[in-house]
Coordinates of C-alpha atoms and ligand atoms in Angstrom, one line a residue:
M1 CA -20.5 -12.2 2.5
K2 CA -17.4 -12.2 0.9
F3 CA -17.9 -15.4 -2.1
F4 CA -14.1 -16.7 -3.2
I5 CA -13.7 -19.7 -6.0
D6 CA -11.7 -22.6 -5.1
T7 CA -10.3 -23.6 -7.9
A8 CA -7.3 -22.9 -10.1
N9 CA -8.7 -23.4 -13.5
L10 CA -8.2 -19.3 -15.1
D11 CA -11.8 -19.8 -17.0
Q12 CA -13.5 -19.9 -14.2
I13 CA -12.1 -17.7 -12.2
R14 CA -12.4 -15.9 -14.9
E15 CA -16.1 -16.2 -15.3
A16 CA -16.8 -15.3 -11.5
Q17 CA -15.6 -12.4 -12.1
A18 CA -17.6 -11.7 -15.1
L19 CA -20.2 -12.3 -12.7
G20 CA -19.3 -9.3 -10.4
V21 CA -19.5 -11.0 -6.9
L22 CA -16.1 -12.3 -6.5
D23 CA -13.9 -10.9 -3.5
G24 CA -11.3 -13.7 -4.1
V25 CA -9.6 -17.0 -5.0
T26 CA -8.8 -20.3 -2.7
T27 CA -6.6 -22.5 -4.2
N28 CA -4.4 -25.4 -2.7
P29 CA -1.9 -28.6 -4.3
S30 CA -4.7 -30.8 -5.6
L31 CA -6.5 -28.1 -7.6
M32 CA -3.0 -27.0 -9.1
A33 CA -2.4 -30.6 -10.2
K34 CA -6.3 -31.0 -11.4
E35 CA -5.4 -28.1 -13.9
G36 CA -1.7 -29.6 -14.3
I37 CA -0.2 -26.8 -13.3
T38 CA 2.6 -28.6 -11.7
G39 CA 6.7 -27.4 -10.1
K40 CA 7.5 -24.3 -8.0
E41 CA 7.9 -22.1 -10.7
N42 CA 4.8 -22.8 -12.5
I43 CA 3.0 -22.3 -10.3
I44 CA 3.6 -19.1 -8.9
N45 CA 3.8 -18.3 -12.2
H46 CA -0.3 -19.3 -11.7
Y47 CA -0.8 -17.8 -8.8
K48 CA 0.7 -14.1 -10.1
A49 CA -1.5 -14.8 -13.2
I50 CA -4.7 -15.0 -10.9
C51 CA -4.0 -12.4 -8.8
E52 CA -3.6 -10.7 -12.8
I53 CA -8.0 -11.1 -12.7
V54 CA -9.0 -10.7 -9.7
D55 CA -9.4 -7.9 -7.1
G56 CA -9.6 -9.9 -4.1
D57 CA -7.1 -12.2 -1.4
V58 CA -5.9 -15.1 -3.1
S59 CA -4.5 -17.9 -0.9
A60 CA -1.1 -19.4 -1.8
E61 CA -0.8 -22.5 0.3
V62 CA 2.8 -23.5 1.5
I63 CA 4.6 -26.7 1.0
A64 CA 6.6 -26.4 3.8
T65 CA 6.0 -28.5 7.1
D66 CA 8.6 -27.2 9.7
F67 CA 8.5 -23.5 11.2
E68 CA 11.5 -22.0 9.0
G69 CA 10.3 -23.6 5.9
I70 CA 6.4 -22.2 6.4
V71 CA 8.7 -18.9 7.1
E72 CA 10.5 -19.1 4.1
E73 CA 8.0 -20.3 1.6
G74 CA 5.4 -17.8 3.6
E75 CA 7.2 -14.4 2.4
A76 CA 8.5 -15.5 -0.8
L77 CA 4.7 -15.8 -1.5
A78 CA 3.8 -12.8 0.2
K79 CA 6.4 -11.0 -2.1
L80 CA 4.6 -12.1 -5.0
H81 CA 1.5 -10.0 -5.0
P82 CA -0.3 -7.8 -2.4
Q83 CA -3.3 -9.7 -3.4
I84 CA -1.7 -12.8 -1.7
V85 CA -2.7 -14.7 0.9
V86 CA -0.8 -17.0 3.1
K87 CA -2.5 -20.8 3.2
V88 CA -0.9 -22.3 6.5
P89 CA -2.0 -26.2 7.8
M90 CA -3.3 -26.8 11.4
I91 CA -0.2 -27.8 12.4
R92 CA 1.7 -27.2 15.3
E93 CA 4.6 -25.3 13.1
G94 CA 1.6 -24.2 11.2
V95 CA 0.6 -22.3 14.3
K96 CA 4.2 -20.5 15.5
A97 CA 4.4 -19.5 11.5
L98 CA 0.7 -18.1 12.5
K99 CA 2.0 -16.1 14.8
Y100 CA 4.8 -14.8 13.0
F101 CA 3.0 -13.8 10.0
S102 CA 0.9 -11.9 11.8
T103 CA 3.5 -10.2 14.0
K104 CA 4.3 -8.9 10.3
G105 CA 1.5 -7.7 8.7
I106 CA 1.4 -11.0 6.2
K107 CA -2.0 -12.1 5.4
T108 CA -3.1 -16.0 6.3
N109 CA -5.7 -18.8 5.5
C110 CA -5.4 -21.8 8.3
T111 CA -6.6 -24.3 6.1
L112 CA -7.2 -27.6 6.6
V113 CA -9.3 -27.6 10.3
F114 CA -11.5 -29.9 11.6
S115 CA -12.7 -28.7 15.2
A116 CA -13.9 -25.4 16.7
G117 CA -10.6 -26.2 19.1
Q118 CA -8.3 -26.0 15.9
A119 CA -10.7 -22.7 14.8
L120 CA -9.6 -20.9 18.1
L121 CA -5.8 -21.9 18.5
A122 CA -5.6 -20.1 14.6
A123 CA -7.8 -16.9 15.9
K124 CA -4.9 -17.3 19.4
A125 CA -2.7 -17.0 16.8
G126 CA -3.8 -14.7 14.7
A127 CA -4.9 -15.5 11.6
T128 CA -6.7 -13.4 8.9
Y129 CA -9.2 -16.6 7.9
V130 CA -9.1 -19.9 9.5
S131 CA -10.7 -22.7 6.6
P132 CA -12.8 -25.0 8.5
F133 CA -13.2 -28.0 5.2
I134 CA -17.4 -29.0 5.7
G135 CA -17.9 -30.7 2.2
R136 CA -15.2 -33.2 3.8
L137 CA -16.8 -33.8 7.3
D138 CA -20.5 -34.5 5.9
D139 CA -18.6 -37.4 4.1
I140 CA -17.7 -38.7 7.3
S141 CA -21.4 -38.7 8.3
T142 CA -20.1 -35.4 11.0
D143 CA -21.9 -32.7 10.7
G144 CA -20.0 -30.0 8.5
L145 CA -22.3 -27.1 9.3
G146 CA -22.4 -27.7 13.2
L147 CA -18.5 -26.6 12.7
I148 CA -19.2 -23.4 11.4
Q149 CA -22.0 -22.7 13.6
E150 CA -19.4 -23.6 16.4
I151 CA -16.2 -21.3 15.3
R152 CA -19.0 -18.3 15.1
L153 CA -19.7 -18.7 18.6
V154 CA -16.2 -18.7 20.6
Y155 CA -15.3 -16.6 17.8
D156 CA -18.4 -13.7 18.9
N157 CA -17.4 -15.0 22.2
Y158 CA -14.9 -13.1 22.3
G159 CA -14.9 -10.7 19.6
F160 CA -11.6 -12.6 17.7
D161 CA -11.3 -10.8 14.6
T162 CA -10.3 -14.1 12.2
Q163 CA -12.7 -14.7 9.6
I164 CA -14.7 -17.9 9.4
L165 CA -14.0 -18.8 5.4
A166 CA -16.3 -21.9 5.3
A167 CA -14.5 -23.5 3.3
S168 CA -15.2 -27.7 1.2
I169 CA -18.1 -25.7 0.0
R170 CA -20.2 -28.9 -2.3
H171 CA -23.0 -27.3 -3.4
T172 CA -25.4 -24.0 -3.2
M173 CA -27.5 -24.6 -0.2
H174 CA -24.1 -25.1 1.8
I175 CA -23.8 -21.4 0.9
M176 CA -26.5 -20.5 2.1
D177 CA -26.8 -22.8 4.9
C178 CA -23.2 -20.9 5.6
A179 CA -24.8 -17.1 4.7
K180 CA -27.8 -18.2 7.7
I181 CA -25.2 -18.9 10.3
G182 CA -22.4 -15.9 9.8
A183 CA -20.0 -17.7 7.9
D184 CA -17.5 -14.2 7.1
V185 CA -16.3 -15.7 3.4
M186 CA -17.8 -19.0 1.5
T187 CA -15.3 -20.6 -0.7
G188 CA -16.8 -23.2 -3.3
P189 CA -16.9 -24.0 -7.2
L190 CA -18.5 -22.2 -9.4
S191 CA -21.4 -24.5 -9.9
A192 CA -22.4 -23.7 -6.1
I193 CA -22.4 -20.2 -6.5
D194 CA -24.6 -20.4 -10.2
G195 CA -27.2 -22.3 -8.6
L196 CA -28.4 -19.0 -6.0
L197 CA -29.0 -17.5 -10.2
K198 CA -31.8 -20.6 -10.7
H199 CA -35.3 -20.2 -10.1
P200 CA -37.7 -21.4 -12.8
L201 CA -40.5 -18.9 -11.3
T202 CA -38.4 -16.7 -12.8
D203 CA -37.9 -18.7 -16.5
I204 CA -41.4 -18.8 -16.7
G205 CA -41.6 -14.9 -14.9
L206 CA -39.7 -13.9 -17.7
E207 CA -40.7 -16.1 -20.8
K208 CA -43.9 -14.5 -20.0
F209 CA -43.1 -10.5 -19.7
L210 CA -41.7 -11.3 -23.3
A211 CA -44.6 -12.8 -24.7
D212 CA -46.7 -10.3 -23.3
Y213 CA -44.5 -7.3 -24.5
K214 CA -44.5 -8.8 -27.9
K215 CA -48.3 -9.0 -27.9
G216 CA -47.8 -4.8 -27.6
N217 CA -45.5 -4.2 -29.9
Ligands
G3P301 O1 -9.7 -25.4 -0.6 C1 -9.8 -26.0 0.3 C2 -11.0 -26.6 -0.2 O2 -12.2 -26.1 -0.6 C3 -11.1 -28.4 -0.6 O3 -12.4 -28.9 -0.8 O4 -14.0 -30.4 -2.1 O5 -11.6 -30.6 -2.2 O6 -13.1 -31.0 0.2 P1 -12.6 -30.1 -1.4

């Protein structure tokens, strides 16, 4: 399972990279705005800065919503750095652009996916990643994890290569549930990754080992 961090915060990206388990980064316009990164040039420079920190894929989202605009923007983003993955919204024009990018060998992440039907379409169009937003479904009392399960089933039925990137992960249990279902990738906040580390019995056990070591030395 690949671990992506879902943030535009460079300190958090560095911290996750330092842990040695980071496979990539996802961002979106809201995450950029949260860090005060606005304006085309600043956003582009920020993508480049992220690519310098991590080794894996870095999703960069297009703003255009028409086919020509998505293609123009996506091609420019892909040229920024070999690690850039063009993030395209699940809309009609986006599906056409996914197909175009796949024929050009440009990696894509189809975002804002909320149904297995949308995920099927993204896979048919040759998306590299599909991003179902599980937290946002949970927010409206719909089963986000159930969607990951459905997409896994559909993709396995036909051997689609598109990777399921479980997005809108809100906490550590989301990561574990996605791992059990077989999501290929999860993208979440650093806090959710950190949660995997913690167990009180580890802390108690280590304290005892260190205390016993001191007794004999
Ligand atoms: O990057 C897209 C997705 O992960 C957004 O998450 O928490 O805004 O629903 P959230």
